[in-house]
mmCIF file of C-alpha atoms in Angstrom:
data_model
loop_
_atom_site.group_PDB
_atom_site.id
_atom_site.type_symbol
_atom_site.label_atom_id
_atom_site.label_comp_id
_atom_site.label_asym_id
_atom_site.label_seq_id
_atom_site.Cartn_x
_atom_site.Cartn_y
_atom_site.Cartn_z
ATOM 1 C CA UNK A 1 -17.544 -51.539 -90.055
ATOM 2 C CA UNK A 2 -17.334 -52.112 -86.283
ATOM 3 C CA UNK A 3 -15.018 -50.366 -84.188
ATOM 4 C CA UNK A 4 -12.886 -52.572 -82.166
ATOM 5 C CA UNK A 5 -11.777 -51.635 -78.692
ATOM 6 C CA UNK A 6 -7.963 -52.517 -78.299
ATOM 7 C CA UNK A 7 -7.707 -55.749 -76.358
ATOM 8 C CA UNK A 8 -5.975 -54.213 -73.360
ATOM 9 C CA UNK A 9 -8.488 -51.482 -72.567
ATOM 10 C CA UNK A 10 -9.846 -52.098 -68.918
ATOM 11 C CA UNK A 11 -13.401 -53.315 -68.701
ATOM 12 C CA UNK A 12 -15.733 -54.318 -65.834
ATOM 13 C CA UNK A 13 -18.106 -57.342 -66.083
ATOM 14 C CA UNK A 14 -19.746 -59.693 -63.563
ATOM 15 C CA UNK A 15 -17.218 -62.156 -62.342
ATOM 16 C CA UNK A 16 -17.596 -65.737 -63.828
ATOM 17 C CA UNK A 17 -16.893 -68.965 -62.043
ATOM 18 C CA UNK A 18 -13.650 -69.447 -64.408
ATOM 19 C CA UNK A 19 -12.247 -66.223 -62.871
ATOM 20 C CA UNK A 20 -12.151 -67.362 -59.370
ATOM 21 C CA UNK A 21 -8.550 -68.625 -59.339
ATOM 22 C CA UNK A 22 -7.597 -65.416 -60.815
ATOM 23 C CA UNK A 23 -9.394 -63.317 -58.148
ATOM 24 C CA UNK A 24 -7.714 -65.212 -55.377
ATOM 25 C CA UNK A 25 -4.238 -64.687 -57.154
ATOM 26 C CA UNK A 26 -4.930 -60.842 -56.907
ATOM 27 C CA UNK A 27 -5.950 -61.046 -53.493
ATOM 28 C CA UNK A 28 -2.814 -62.922 -52.511
ATOM 29 C CA UNK A 29 -0.757 -60.613 -54.600
ATOM 30 C CA UNK A 30 -1.761 -57.444 -52.524
ATOM 31 C CA UNK A 31 -0.242 -58.881 -49.415
ATOM 32 C CA UNK A 32 -2.973 -57.381 -47.365
ATOM 33 C CA UNK A 33 -5.023 -60.498 -46.951
ATOM 34 C CA UNK A 34 -3.982 -63.170 -44.192
ATOM 35 C CA UNK A 35 -4.825 -66.796 -45.033
ATOM 36 C CA UNK A 36 -8.116 -66.437 -42.985
ATOM 37 C CA UNK A 37 -9.197 -63.617 -44.968
ATOM 38 C CA UNK A 38 -8.220 -65.210 -48.307
ATOM 39 C CA UNK A 39 -10.334 -68.257 -47.192
ATOM 40 C CA UNK A 40 -13.369 -65.913 -46.642
ATOM 41 C CA UNK A 41 -12.822 -64.395 -50.161
ATOM 42 C CA UNK A 42 -12.847 -67.862 -51.585
ATOM 43 C CA UNK A 43 -15.907 -69.154 -49.652
ATOM 44 C CA UNK A 44 -17.948 -66.113 -50.725
ATOM 45 C CA UNK A 45 -17.071 -66.472 -54.358
ATOM 46 C CA UNK A 46 -18.142 -70.283 -54.169
ATOM 47 C CA UNK A 47 -21.490 -69.208 -52.247
ATOM 48 C CA UNK A 48 -22.099 -66.372 -54.568
ATOM 49 C CA UNK A 49 -21.669 -68.895 -57.699
ATOM 50 C CA UNK A 50 -23.834 -71.665 -56.061
ATOM 51 C CA UNK A 51 -26.750 -69.312 -54.768
ATOM 52 C CA UNK A 52 -26.422 -66.732 -57.494
ATOM 53 C CA UNK A 53 -25.639 -62.849 -56.477
ATOM 54 C CA UNK A 54 -29.362 -62.271 -55.699
ATOM 55 C CA UNK A 55 -29.996 -64.998 -53.112
ATOM 56 C CA UNK A 56 -26.530 -64.958 -51.674
ATOM 57 C CA UNK A 57 -26.355 -61.028 -51.297
ATOM 58 C CA UNK A 58 -22.719 -61.039 -52.656
ATOM 59 C CA UNK A 59 -21.893 -59.602 -56.169
ATOM 60 C CA UNK A 60 -18.469 -59.789 -57.421
ATOM 61 C CA UNK A 61 -17.174 -57.686 -60.441
ATOM 62 C CA UNK A 62 -13.958 -58.119 -62.531
ATOM 63 C CA UNK A 63 -11.798 -55.505 -64.079
ATOM 64 C CA UNK A 64 -10.088 -57.046 -66.853
ATOM 65 C CA UNK A 65 -7.777 -56.104 -69.846
ATOM 66 C CA UNK A 66 -8.096 -59.010 -72.380
ATOM 67 C CA UNK A 67 -7.187 -61.987 -70.642
ATOM 68 C CA UNK A 68 -5.586 -60.321 -67.498
ATOM 69 C CA UNK A 69 -7.843 -59.688 -64.379
ATOM 70 C CA UNK A 70 -6.607 -56.405 -62.965
ATOM 71 C CA UNK A 71 -8.592 -56.352 -60.105
ATOM 72 C CA UNK A 72 -12.148 -57.048 -58.587
ATOM 73 C CA UNK A 73 -14.891 -55.670 -56.270
ATOM 74 C CA UNK A 74 -17.443 -57.326 -54.134
ATOM 75 C CA UNK A 75 -20.421 -55.577 -52.880
ATOM 76 C CA UNK A 76 -24.070 -56.107 -51.885
ATOM 77 C CA UNK A 77 -27.220 -54.655 -50.250
ATOM 78 C CA UNK A 78 -26.995 -54.621 -46.424
ATOM 79 C CA UNK A 79 -29.417 -56.893 -45.033
ATOM 80 C CA UNK A 80 -32.056 -55.380 -42.783
ATOM 81 C CA UNK A 81 -31.755 -51.966 -44.473
ATOM 82 C CA UNK A 82 -33.548 -49.980 -47.012
ATOM 83 C CA UNK A 83 -30.909 -48.728 -49.657
ATOM 84 C CA UNK A 84 -27.580 -49.168 -47.770
ATOM 85 C CA UNK A 85 -25.160 -51.291 -49.771
ATOM 86 C CA UNK A 86 -21.731 -52.336 -48.455
ATOM 87 C CA UNK A 87 -18.753 -52.478 -50.448
ATOM 88 C CA UNK A 88 -16.898 -55.696 -48.812
ATOM 89 C CA UNK A 89 -13.676 -55.454 -51.077
ATOM 90 C CA UNK A 90 -12.367 -53.171 -53.820
ATOM 91 C CA UNK A 91 -8.970 -54.712 -55.110
ATOM 92 C CA UNK A 92 -6.570 -53.845 -57.611
ATOM 93 C CA UNK A 93 -3.548 -55.852 -58.626
ATOM 94 C CA UNK A 94 -0.285 -54.380 -57.963
ATOM 95 C CA UNK A 95 1.239 -52.739 -60.885
ATOM 96 C CA UNK A 96 -2.261 -52.820 -62.502
ATOM 97 C CA UNK A 97 -2.598 -48.963 -62.547
ATOM 98 C CA UNK A 98 -4.497 -49.250 -59.424
ATOM 99 C CA UNK A 99 -6.243 -45.909 -59.566
ATOM 100 C CA UNK A 100 -7.992 -46.358 -62.778
ATOM 101 C CA UNK A 101 -9.076 -50.061 -61.951
ATOM 102 C CA UNK A 102 -10.333 -48.958 -58.529
ATOM 103 C CA UNK A 103 -12.299 -46.140 -60.178
ATOM 104 C CA UNK A 104 -13.721 -48.117 -62.910
ATOM 105 C CA UNK A 105 -14.948 -50.779 -60.484
ATOM 106 C CA UNK A 106 -16.673 -48.237 -58.013
ATOM 107 C CA UNK A 107 -18.186 -46.469 -60.928
ATOM 108 C CA UNK A 108 -19.949 -49.898 -61.681
ATOM 109 C CA UNK A 109 -20.752 -50.780 -58.188
ATOM 110 C CA UNK A 110 -22.509 -47.333 -57.803
ATOM 111 C CA UNK A 111 -24.378 -47.822 -61.070
ATOM 112 C CA UNK A 112 -25.648 -51.257 -60.177
ATOM 113 C CA UNK A 113 -26.340 -50.108 -56.445
ATOM 114 C CA UNK A 114 -28.511 -46.926 -57.744
ATOM 115 C CA UNK A 115 -30.243 -49.385 -60.066
ATOM 116 C CA UNK A 116 -31.363 -51.349 -57.053
ATOM 117 C CA UNK A 117 -32.357 -48.344 -54.774
ATOM 118 C CA UNK A 118 -29.005 -47.785 -53.199
ATOM 119 C CA UNK A 119 -28.868 -44.527 -51.239
ATOM 120 C CA UNK A 120 -25.324 -45.112 -49.441
ATOM 121 C CA UNK A 121 -22.353 -47.281 -49.916
ATOM 122 C CA UNK A 122 -20.404 -48.320 -46.676
ATOM 123 C CA UNK A 123 -16.984 -49.478 -46.658
ATOM 124 C CA UNK A 124 -15.045 -50.624 -43.457
ATOM 125 C CA UNK A 125 -11.518 -50.458 -43.108
ATOM 126 C CA UNK A 126 -8.629 -50.388 -40.750
ATOM 127 C CA UNK A 127 -6.324 -47.507 -39.394
ATOM 128 C CA UNK A 128 -3.405 -49.437 -39.924
ATOM 129 C CA UNK A 129 -0.621 -47.841 -42.082
ATOM 130 C CA UNK A 130 -0.995 -50.486 -44.978
ATOM 131 C CA UNK A 131 -4.342 -49.282 -45.549
ATOM 132 C CA UNK A 132 -3.469 -45.661 -46.175
ATOM 133 C CA UNK A 133 -3.731 -45.881 -50.049
ATOM 134 C CA UNK A 134 -7.345 -47.368 -49.619
ATOM 135 C CA UNK A 135 -8.266 -44.645 -47.135
ATOM 136 C CA UNK A 136 -6.871 -42.158 -49.675
ATOM 137 C CA UNK A 137 -8.817 -43.769 -52.547
ATOM 138 C CA UNK A 138 -12.215 -43.569 -50.659
ATOM 139 C CA UNK A 139 -11.617 -39.941 -49.686
ATOM 140 C CA UNK A 140 -10.795 -39.130 -53.167
ATOM 141 C CA UNK A 141 -13.954 -40.821 -54.406
ATOM 142 C CA UNK A 142 -16.825 -38.945 -52.565
ATOM 143 C CA UNK A 143 -16.518 -41.254 -49.356
ATOM 144 C CA UNK A 144 -16.377 -39.439 -46.097
ATOM 145 C CA UNK A 145 -15.211 -41.063 -42.807
ATOM 146 C CA UNK A 146 -18.305 -41.003 -40.719
ATOM 147 C CA UNK A 147 -17.502 -43.291 -37.875
ATOM 148 C CA UNK A 148 -14.603 -44.856 -35.940
ATOM 149 C CA UNK A 149 -14.445 -47.622 -33.550
ATOM 150 C CA UNK A 150 -11.394 -47.232 -31.646
ATOM 151 C CA UNK A 151 -9.069 -50.306 -31.009
ATOM 152 C CA UNK A 152 -11.654 -52.559 -32.624
ATOM 153 C CA UNK A 153 -9.531 -54.895 -34.674
ATOM 154 C CA UNK A 154 -6.798 -55.079 -32.150
ATOM 155 C CA UNK A 155 -5.319 -52.739 -29.659
ATOM 156 C CA UNK A 156 -4.206 -49.677 -31.760
ATOM 157 C CA UNK A 157 -6.095 -50.766 -34.926
ATOM 158 C CA UNK A 158 -9.360 -48.831 -35.292
ATOM 159 C CA UNK A 159 -12.275 -49.738 -37.392
ATOM 160 C CA UNK A 160 -13.228 -47.116 -39.690
ATOM 161 C CA UNK A 161 -16.617 -46.574 -41.623
ATOM 162 C CA UNK A 162 -16.239 -44.668 -44.895
ATOM 163 C CA UNK A 163 -19.704 -43.659 -46.284
ATOM 164 C CA UNK A 164 -20.511 -42.567 -49.915
ATOM 165 C CA UNK A 165 -24.028 -40.970 -50.028
ATOM 166 C CA UNK A 166 -25.548 -41.186 -53.537
ATOM 167 C CA UNK A 167 -27.588 -38.208 -54.702
ATOM 168 C CA UNK B 1 -29.117 -80.648 3.616
ATOM 169 C CA UNK B 2 -28.924 -78.989 0.245
ATOM 170 C CA UNK B 3 -30.415 -75.469 -0.160
ATOM 171 C CA UNK B 4 -32.729 -75.660 -3.212
ATOM 172 C CA UNK B 5 -33.287 -72.646 -5.192
ATOM 173 C CA UNK B 6 -36.864 -71.540 -5.819
ATOM 174 C CA UNK B 7 -38.000 -72.898 -9.070
ATOM 175 C CA UNK B 8 -38.809 -69.575 -10.525
ATOM 176 C CA UNK B 9 -35.523 -67.977 -10.020
ATOM 177 C CA UNK B 10 -33.985 -66.708 -13.288
ATOM 178 C CA UNK B 11 -30.942 -68.586 -14.332
ATOM 179 C CA UNK B 12 -28.723 -68.295 -17.421
ATOM 180 C CA UNK B 13 -27.696 -71.366 -19.415
ATOM 181 C CA UNK B 14 -26.540 -72.269 -22.864
ATOM 182 C CA UNK B 15 -29.540 -72.505 -25.373
ATOM 183 C CA UNK B 16 -30.774 -76.183 -26.252
ATOM 184 C CA UNK B 17 -32.193 -77.205 -29.591
ATOM 185 C CA UNK B 18 -35.498 -77.993 -27.626
ATOM 186 C CA UNK B 19 -35.706 -74.263 -26.560
ATOM 187 C CA UNK B 20 -35.786 -73.068 -30.117
ATOM 188 C CA UNK B 21 -39.467 -72.769 -30.427
ATOM 189 C CA UNK B 22 -39.603 -70.675 -27.268
ATOM 190 C CA UNK B 23 -36.806 -68.347 -28.327
ATOM 191 C CA UNK B 24 -38.821 -67.598 -31.544
ATOM 192 C CA UNK B 25 -41.951 -67.095 -29.394
ATOM 193 C CA UNK B 26 -40.234 -64.562 -27.344
ATOM 194 C CA UNK B 27 -38.715 -62.993 -30.330
ATOM 195 C CA UNK B 28 -42.070 -62.519 -31.873
ATOM 196 C CA UNK B 29 -43.565 -61.362 -28.670
ATOM 197 C CA UNK B 30 -41.424 -58.290 -28.611
ATOM 198 C CA UNK B 31 -43.040 -56.767 -31.661
ATOM 199 C CA UNK B 32 -39.454 -55.486 -32.708
ATOM 200 C CA UNK B 33 -38.736 -58.030 -35.099
ATOM 201 C CA UNK B 34 -40.287 -58.103 -38.796
ATOM 202 C CA UNK B 35 -40.839 -61.355 -40.506
ATOM 203 C CA UNK B 36 -37.469 -61.301 -42.280
ATOM 204 C CA UNK B 37 -35.689 -60.625 -38.845
ATOM 205 C CA UNK B 38 -37.586 -63.517 -37.236
ATOM 206 C CA UNK B 39 -36.378 -65.688 -39.880
ATOM 207 C CA UNK B 40 -32.799 -64.623 -39.560
ATOM 208 C CA UNK B 41 -32.932 -65.550 -35.920
ATOM 209 C CA UNK B 42 -34.566 -69.121 -36.796
ATOM 210 C CA UNK B 43 -31.727 -69.638 -39.327
ATOM 211 C CA UNK B 44 -29.043 -68.727 -36.931
ATOM 212 C CA UNK B 45 -30.388 -71.012 -34.173
ATOM 213 C CA UNK B 46 -30.411 -73.596 -36.776
ATOM 214 C CA UNK B 47 -26.942 -73.065 -37.909
ATOM 215 C CA UNK B 48 -25.587 -72.950 -34.331
ATOM 216 C CA UNK B 49 -27.033 -76.255 -33.203
ATOM 217 C CA UNK B 50 -25.724 -77.867 -36.628
ATOM 218 C CA UNK B 51 -22.264 -76.518 -36.535
ATOM 219 C CA UNK B 52 -21.845 -75.703 -32.747
ATOM 220 C CA UNK B 53 -21.207 -72.463 -31.110
ATOM 221 C CA UNK B 54 -17.414 -72.507 -31.759
ATOM 222 C CA UNK B 55 -17.474 -73.350 -35.426
ATOM 223 C CA UNK B 56 -20.778 -71.149 -36.234
ATOM 224 C CA UNK B 57 -19.556 -68.147 -34.435
ATOM 225 C CA UNK B 58 -22.881 -67.628 -32.747
ATOM 226 C CA UNK B 59 -23.425 -68.481 -29.050
ATOM 227 C CA UNK B 60 -27.046 -68.533 -27.671
ATOM 228 C CA UNK B 61 -27.877 -68.191 -23.961
ATOM 229 C CA UNK B 62 -31.228 -68.600 -22.443
ATOM 230 C CA UNK B 63 -32.583 -67.008 -19.339
ATOM 231 C CA UNK B 64 -35.354 -69.249 -17.731
ATOM 232 C CA UNK B 65 -37.378 -69.259 -14.559
ATOM 233 C CA UNK B 66 -38.229 -72.994 -14.218
ATOM 234 C CA UNK B 67 -39.940 -74.066 -17.592
ATOM 235 C CA UNK B 68 -40.484 -70.615 -18.637
ATOM 236 C CA UNK B 69 -38.185 -68.833 -20.978
ATOM 237 C CA UNK B 70 -37.692 -65.061 -19.968
ATOM 238 C CA UNK B 71 -35.271 -64.085 -22.507
ATOM 239 C CA UNK B 72 -32.195 -64.848 -24.586
ATOM 240 C CA UNK B 73 -28.904 -63.326 -26.027
ATOM 241 C CA UNK B 74 -26.903 -64.204 -29.024
ATOM 242 C CA UNK B 75 -23.248 -63.292 -29.256
ATOM 243 C CA UNK B 76 -20.037 -64.373 -30.810
ATOM 244 C CA UNK B 77 -16.450 -63.076 -31.490
ATOM 245 C CA UNK B 78 -16.336 -60.687 -34.398
ATOM 246 C CA UNK B 79 -14.428 -62.446 -37.409
ATOM 247 C CA UNK B 80 -11.113 -60.785 -38.288
ATOM 248 C CA UNK B 81 -10.618 -59.210 -34.753
ATOM 249 C CA UNK B 82 -8.514 -59.836 -31.929
ATOM 250 C CA UNK B 83 -10.873 -59.567 -28.817
ATOM 251 C CA UNK B 84 -13.858 -57.965 -30.325
ATOM 252 C CA UNK B 85 -17.270 -59.526 -29.626
ATOM 253 C CA UNK B 86 -20.595 -58.631 -31.320
ATOM 254 C CA UNK B 87 -23.857 -58.847 -29.043
ATOM 255 C CA UNK B 88 -26.281 -59.885 -31.979
ATOM 256 C CA UNK B 89 -29.470 -59.767 -29.898
ATOM 257 C CA UNK B 90 -30.459 -59.311 -26.129
ATOM 258 C CA UNK B 91 -34.104 -59.977 -25.797
ATOM 259 C CA UNK B 92 -36.450 -60.032 -22.734
ATOM 260 C CA UNK B 93 -39.996 -61.375 -23.189
ATOM 261 C CA UNK B 94 -42.570 -58.676 -22.543
ATOM 262 C CA UNK B 95 -43.752 -58.665 -18.673
ATOM 263 C CA UNK B 96 -40.723 -60.917 -17.501
ATOM 264 C CA UNK B 97 -39.271 -58.420 -15.470
ATOM 265 C CA UNK B 98 -37.018 -57.219 -18.381
ATOM 266 C CA UNK B 99 -34.231 -55.318 -16.549
ATOM 267 C CA UNK B 100 -33.220 -58.276 -14.399
ATOM 268 C CA UNK B 101 -33.448 -60.800 -17.266
ATOM 269 C CA UNK B 102 -31.265 -58.364 -19.656
ATOM 270 C CA UNK B 103 -28.789 -57.639 -16.733
ATOM 271 C CA UNK B 104 -28.329 -61.629 -16.092
ATOM 272 C CA UNK B 105 -27.752 -62.290 -19.612
ATOM 273 C CA UNK B 106 -25.416 -59.630 -20.400
ATOM 274 C CA UNK B 107 -23.389 -60.558 -17.202
ATOM 275 C CA UNK B 108 -23.019 -63.956 -18.501
ATOM 276 C CA UNK B 109 -22.100 -62.842 -22.146
ATOM 277 C CA UNK B 110 -19.411 -60.780 -20.456
ATOM 278 C CA UNK B 111 -18.094 -63.582 -18.393
ATOM 279 C CA UNK B 112 -18.080 -65.907 -21.583
ATOM 280 C CA UNK B 113 -16.246 -62.988 -23.787
ATOM 281 C CA UNK B 114 -13.688 -62.317 -21.212
ATOM 282 C CA UNK B 115 -12.802 -66.137 -20.682
ATOM 283 C CA UNK B 116 -12.225 -66.183 -24.590
ATOM 284 C CA UNK B 117 -10.052 -62.954 -24.756
ATOM 285 C CA UNK B 118 -12.748 -60.423 -25.233
ATOM 286 C CA UNK B 119 -11.717 -57.006 -24.916
ATOM 287 C CA UNK B 120 -15.066 -55.109 -26.047
ATOM 288 C CA UNK B 121 -18.319 -56.014 -26.732
ATOM 289 C CA UNK B 122 -20.229 -53.973 -29.702
ATOM 290 C CA UNK B 123 -23.890 -54.089 -30.251
ATOM 291 C CA UNK B 124 -25.748 -52.357 -33.208
ATOM 292 C CA UNK B 125 -29.057 -50.548 -32.792
ATOM 293 C CA UNK B 126 -31.379 -48.187 -34.512
ATOM 294 C CA UNK B 127 -32.268 -44.729 -33.552
ATOM 295 C CA UNK B 128 -36.079 -45.281 -33.820
ATOM 296 C CA UNK B 129 -38.411 -44.622 -31.002
ATOM 297 C CA UNK B 130 -39.062 -48.298 -30.290
ATOM 298 C CA UNK B 131 -35.639 -49.001 -29.452
ATOM 299 C CA UNK B 132 -35.371 -46.388 -26.727
ATOM 300 C CA UNK B 133 -35.572 -48.930 -23.836
ATOM 301 C CA UNK B 134 -32.673 -50.892 -25.526
ATOM 302 C CA UNK B 135 -30.512 -47.766 -25.794
ATOM 303 C CA UNK B 136 -31.352 -46.857 -22.285
ATOM 304 C CA UNK B 137 -30.456 -50.560 -21.252
ATOM 305 C CA UNK B 138 -27.010 -50.364 -22.992
ATOM 306 C CA UNK B 139 -26.135 -47.041 -21.399
ATOM 307 C CA UNK B 140 -27.168 -48.244 -18.092
ATOM 308 C CA UNK B 141 -24.949 -51.255 -18.450
ATOM 309 C CA UNK B 142 -21.477 -49.369 -19.095
ATOM 310 C CA UNK B 143 -21.848 -49.237 -22.969
ATOM 311 C CA UNK B 144 -20.930 -45.860 -24.650
ATOM 312 C CA UNK B 145 -22.609 -44.605 -27.861
ATOM 313 C CA UNK B 146 -19.303 -44.615 -29.947
ATOM 314 C CA UNK B 147 -20.164 -44.328 -33.415
ATOM 315 C CA UNK B 148 -23.354 -43.396 -35.644
ATOM 316 C CA UNK B 149 -24.160 -43.876 -39.180
ATOM 317 C CA UNK B 150 -27.108 -41.220 -40.099
ATOM 318 C CA UNK B 151 -29.940 -42.735 -42.271
ATOM 319 C CA UNK B 152 -28.235 -46.123 -42.461
ATOM 320 C CA UNK B 153 -31.377 -48.436 -42.103
ATOM 321 C CA UNK B 154 -33.639 -45.926 -43.926
ATOM 322 C CA UNK B 155 -34.128 -42.231 -44.202
ATOM 323 C CA UNK B 156 -34.365 -40.973 -40.633
ATOM 324 C CA UNK B 157 -33.359 -44.196 -39.155
ATOM 325 C CA UNK B 158 -29.582 -44.209 -37.953
ATOM 326 C CA UNK B 159 -27.408 -46.977 -37.195
ATOM 327 C CA UNK B 160 -25.874 -46.641 -33.670
ATOM 328 C CA UNK B 161 -22.699 -48.655 -32.305
ATOM 329 C CA UNK B 162 -22.710 -48.987 -28.609
ATOM 330 C CA UNK B 163 -19.353 -50.394 -27.254
ATOM 331 C CA UNK B 164 -18.756 -51.945 -23.871
ATOM 332 C CA UNK B 165 -14.963 -52.008 -23.179
ATOM 333 C CA UNK B 166 -14.161 -54.676 -20.728
ATOM 334 C CA UNK B 167 -11.340 -53.704 -18.302
#
């Protein structure tokens, strides 16, 4: 007799083309992406589905419970490096039980990166107040704040590099 | 009576499509670009000529003396920032009188960036020995080493961020 997982247990899988609209809905629901940034996610999804993850350099992962998309991540090997990976976005839908969703996505990103020779995972974020939860998430998941470029995004808004070194 | 500049005085101008082969020859002559990196310069030149500098986000400048290309630079506004610019490459042909060529190119990049609201110019480089001349060039031209990600490119090869803040 097969054991059936309950339909609402979160599971991570490679994002499929028919999930693109749901990914963009999650992006918009966060309130953290302006129109230009939403357009970039949209473009990269299209590019990834057209070229494939390998050729495009962008890999999307979905975290779902049944038919509901709880969040997604986008990562890829950093061009011109041996074993550096960039985590471009890791996003949980508001009221999705964010922490579990982010952890599940990150775990899968690390598994995939390690399987492709990953040594470190880098994420760039902003020093603005609305990214405080993101920064806490990174620090709580073995990333360290390794570098800062002051006033990079705009005056008063620094660029922060968090790095997770895989051992 | 017009004063004619001698034909071999270096002058900086926007790179034209018929200069692409000369740009790639300069890239190869440095010995600092592997085949993958040469291909990236080639792709970006094509992309810039097809889309235009504004839409592509990549601007190429040539430094010429008469019919000889002495070097080139590639820069552009950093997406998702207000006033940050990236200097993607600044390259002088070997035996071109490198320092003067680099200085002339950088001066023009800064003029253009300032005219488009630039506040800072960022360049990424490597800690490897063969980039020592590049690092000295940056430090000698008002850049500061502001951030480092250890072992980023490969074990022992750090990513260095130099930033020039325009005042």
